[in-house]
Short mmCIF file of C-alpha atoms in Angstrom, two decimals:
data_model
loop_
_atom_site.label_atom_id
_atom_site.label_comp_id
_atom_site.label_asym_id
_atom_site.label_seq_id
_atom_site.Cartn_x
_atom_site.Cartn_y
_atom_site.Cartn_z
CA UNK A 35 54.28 9.24 135.35
CA UNK A 36 52.03 6.17 135.18
CA UNK A 37 55.03 3.85 134.82
CA UNK A 38 56.79 5.49 137.82
CA UNK A 39 53.60 5.14 139.87
CA UNK A 40 53.14 1.47 138.95
CA UNK A 41 56.80 0.79 139.80
CA UNK A 42 56.39 2.49 143.19
CA UNK A 43 58.58 5.53 142.51
CA UNK A 44 55.75 8.08 142.68
CA UNK A 45 52.50 8.26 144.62
CA UNK A 46 49.58 6.09 143.59
CA UNK A 47 45.94 6.94 144.28
CA UNK A 48 42.84 4.80 143.91
CA UNK A 49 40.36 2.65 145.74
CA UNK A 50 41.59 -0.21 147.88
CA UNK A 51 41.86 -1.56 151.40
CA UNK A 52 43.63 -0.74 154.63
CA UNK A 53 44.43 -3.83 156.68
CA UNK A 54 45.61 -3.71 160.27
CA UNK A 55 47.08 -6.86 161.83
CA UNK A 56 47.32 -7.18 165.61
CA UNK A 57 49.15 -9.67 167.82
CA UNK A 58 47.00 -12.12 169.77
CA UNK A 59 45.52 -10.50 172.84
CA UNK A 60 48.27 -10.49 175.47
CA UNK A 61 50.41 -12.44 173.03
CA UNK A 62 54.08 -12.61 173.90
CA UNK A 63 55.38 -15.92 172.63
CA UNK A 64 56.43 -16.66 169.09
CA UNK A 65 53.09 -18.21 168.11
CA UNK A 66 51.05 -15.18 169.19
CA UNK A 67 52.88 -12.28 167.54
CA UNK A 68 53.11 -11.04 163.95
CA UNK A 69 56.17 -12.20 162.02
CA UNK A 70 57.68 -10.94 158.78
CA UNK A 71 56.62 -14.19 157.10
CA UNK A 72 52.98 -13.38 157.93
CA UNK A 73 53.36 -9.94 156.36
CA UNK A 74 55.08 -11.37 153.26
CA UNK A 75 52.37 -14.01 152.84
CA UNK A 76 49.63 -11.39 153.04
CA UNK A 77 51.44 -9.08 150.60
CA UNK A 78 51.87 -11.98 148.15
CA UNK A 79 48.14 -12.77 148.38
CA UNK A 80 47.28 -9.12 147.75
CA UNK A 81 49.48 -9.00 144.64
CA UNK A 82 47.97 -12.31 143.46
CA UNK A 83 44.53 -10.73 143.94
CA UNK A 84 45.39 -7.87 141.59
CA UNK A 85 46.81 -5.17 143.87
CA UNK A 86 48.33 -2.42 141.74
CA UNK A 87 50.42 -1.05 144.60
CA UNK A 88 51.07 -1.84 148.27
CA UNK A 89 52.64 -0.10 151.23
CA UNK A 90 53.53 -1.75 154.53
CA UNK A 91 53.97 0.45 157.57
CA UNK A 92 54.09 3.49 155.30
CA UNK A 93 56.86 2.00 153.13
CA UNK A 94 55.96 1.56 149.46
CA UNK A 95 56.87 -1.80 147.98
CA UNK A 96 58.83 -2.10 144.74
CA UNK A 97 60.28 -5.11 142.93
CA UNK A 98 63.42 -4.86 145.08
CA UNK A 99 61.70 -4.37 148.45
CA UNK A 100 62.49 -6.68 151.33
CA UNK A 101 60.33 -7.54 154.32
CA UNK A 102 62.53 -9.10 156.96
CA UNK A 103 63.00 -9.50 160.66
CA UNK A 104 65.98 -8.40 162.73
CA UNK A 105 65.47 -9.65 166.26
CA UNK A 106 62.06 -8.42 167.40
CA UNK A 107 61.84 -5.74 164.69
CA UNK A 108 60.17 -5.98 161.26
CA UNK A 109 61.99 -4.05 158.54
CA UNK A 110 60.49 -2.99 155.21
CA UNK A 111 62.94 -1.45 152.73
CA UNK A 112 65.45 -1.57 155.62
CA UNK A 113 63.22 0.78 157.64
CA UNK A 114 61.72 -0.20 160.99
CA UNK A 115 57.92 -0.27 160.88
CA UNK A 116 55.50 -0.04 163.75
CA UNK A 117 53.83 -3.25 164.80
CA UNK A 118 50.66 -4.05 166.68
CA UNK A 119 49.18 -3.13 164.37
CA UNK A 120 51.12 -3.71 161.19
CA UNK A 121 49.30 -1.58 158.61
CA UNK A 122 49.12 -2.75 155.01
CA UNK A 123 47.53 -0.51 152.37
CA UNK A 124 46.73 -1.85 148.92
CA UNK A 125 45.20 -0.26 145.82
CA UNK A 126 42.96 -2.37 143.64
CA UNK A 127 39.39 -3.66 143.65
CA UNK A 128 38.54 -3.58 147.39
CA UNK A 129 36.19 -6.57 147.37
CA UNK A 130 38.63 -8.76 145.44
CA UNK A 131 41.60 -7.71 147.61
CA UNK A 132 39.66 -8.45 150.79
CA UNK A 133 38.37 -11.82 149.62
CA UNK A 134 41.81 -12.71 148.22
CA UNK A 135 43.24 -12.66 151.73
CA UNK A 136 40.42 -14.70 153.32
CA UNK A 137 42.27 -18.02 153.52
CA UNK A 138 45.45 -16.67 155.08
CA UNK A 139 43.54 -14.27 157.34
CA UNK A 140 41.20 -16.97 158.66
CA UNK A 141 44.14 -19.33 159.12
CA UNK A 142 46.10 -16.78 161.17
CA UNK A 143 43.01 -15.87 163.19
CA UNK A 144 42.18 -19.48 164.04
CA UNK A 145 45.64 -20.98 164.47
CA UNK A 146 47.54 -18.04 166.02
CA UNK A 147 44.74 -15.78 167.33
CA UNK A 148 46.01 -12.76 165.37
CA UNK A 149 43.37 -10.06 164.86
CA UNK A 150 42.57 -8.27 161.61
CA UNK A 151 40.74 -5.05 160.84
CA UNK A 152 40.01 -4.40 157.16
CA UNK A 153 38.58 -1.16 155.81
CA UNK A 154 37.52 -0.61 152.20
CA UNK A 155 38.51 2.88 151.02
CA UNK A 156 37.41 4.82 147.95
CA UNK A 157 40.34 7.26 147.89
CA UNK A 158 43.65 5.86 149.13
CA UNK A 159 47.07 7.34 148.41
CA UNK A 160 50.20 5.22 148.66
CA UNK A 161 53.50 7.07 149.17
CA UNK A 162 56.37 6.91 146.73
CA UNK A 163 59.32 4.66 147.53
CA UNK A 164 61.62 6.85 149.60
CA UNK A 165 65.11 5.32 149.51
#
């Protein structure tokens, strides 16, 4: 069960963070909206900061997951996710996960005016991979 949970094929519960990423206020051009590369960069920073599991837009990530863009739509595991906000949930040490994303978060806030909301959570449940 633990191996399936760590691989993403069953639910995972623990403490962590919920991050919401919003487009720049009234942002409509390419520089002011969230792109799949932004999401991938944040996910990579979370894993580098010790995240045990991550879901993006309610889609659990596994070793074969893809985060990509098709036109104006962001797909995770080939499923359309809602944007504005893009919600990323990660299980791990909340303070380390939050601080691990500081550089990329501050960069996106200052250079592209994206907005972030981060909540530390004691009891977070990530869904199992569903495909």
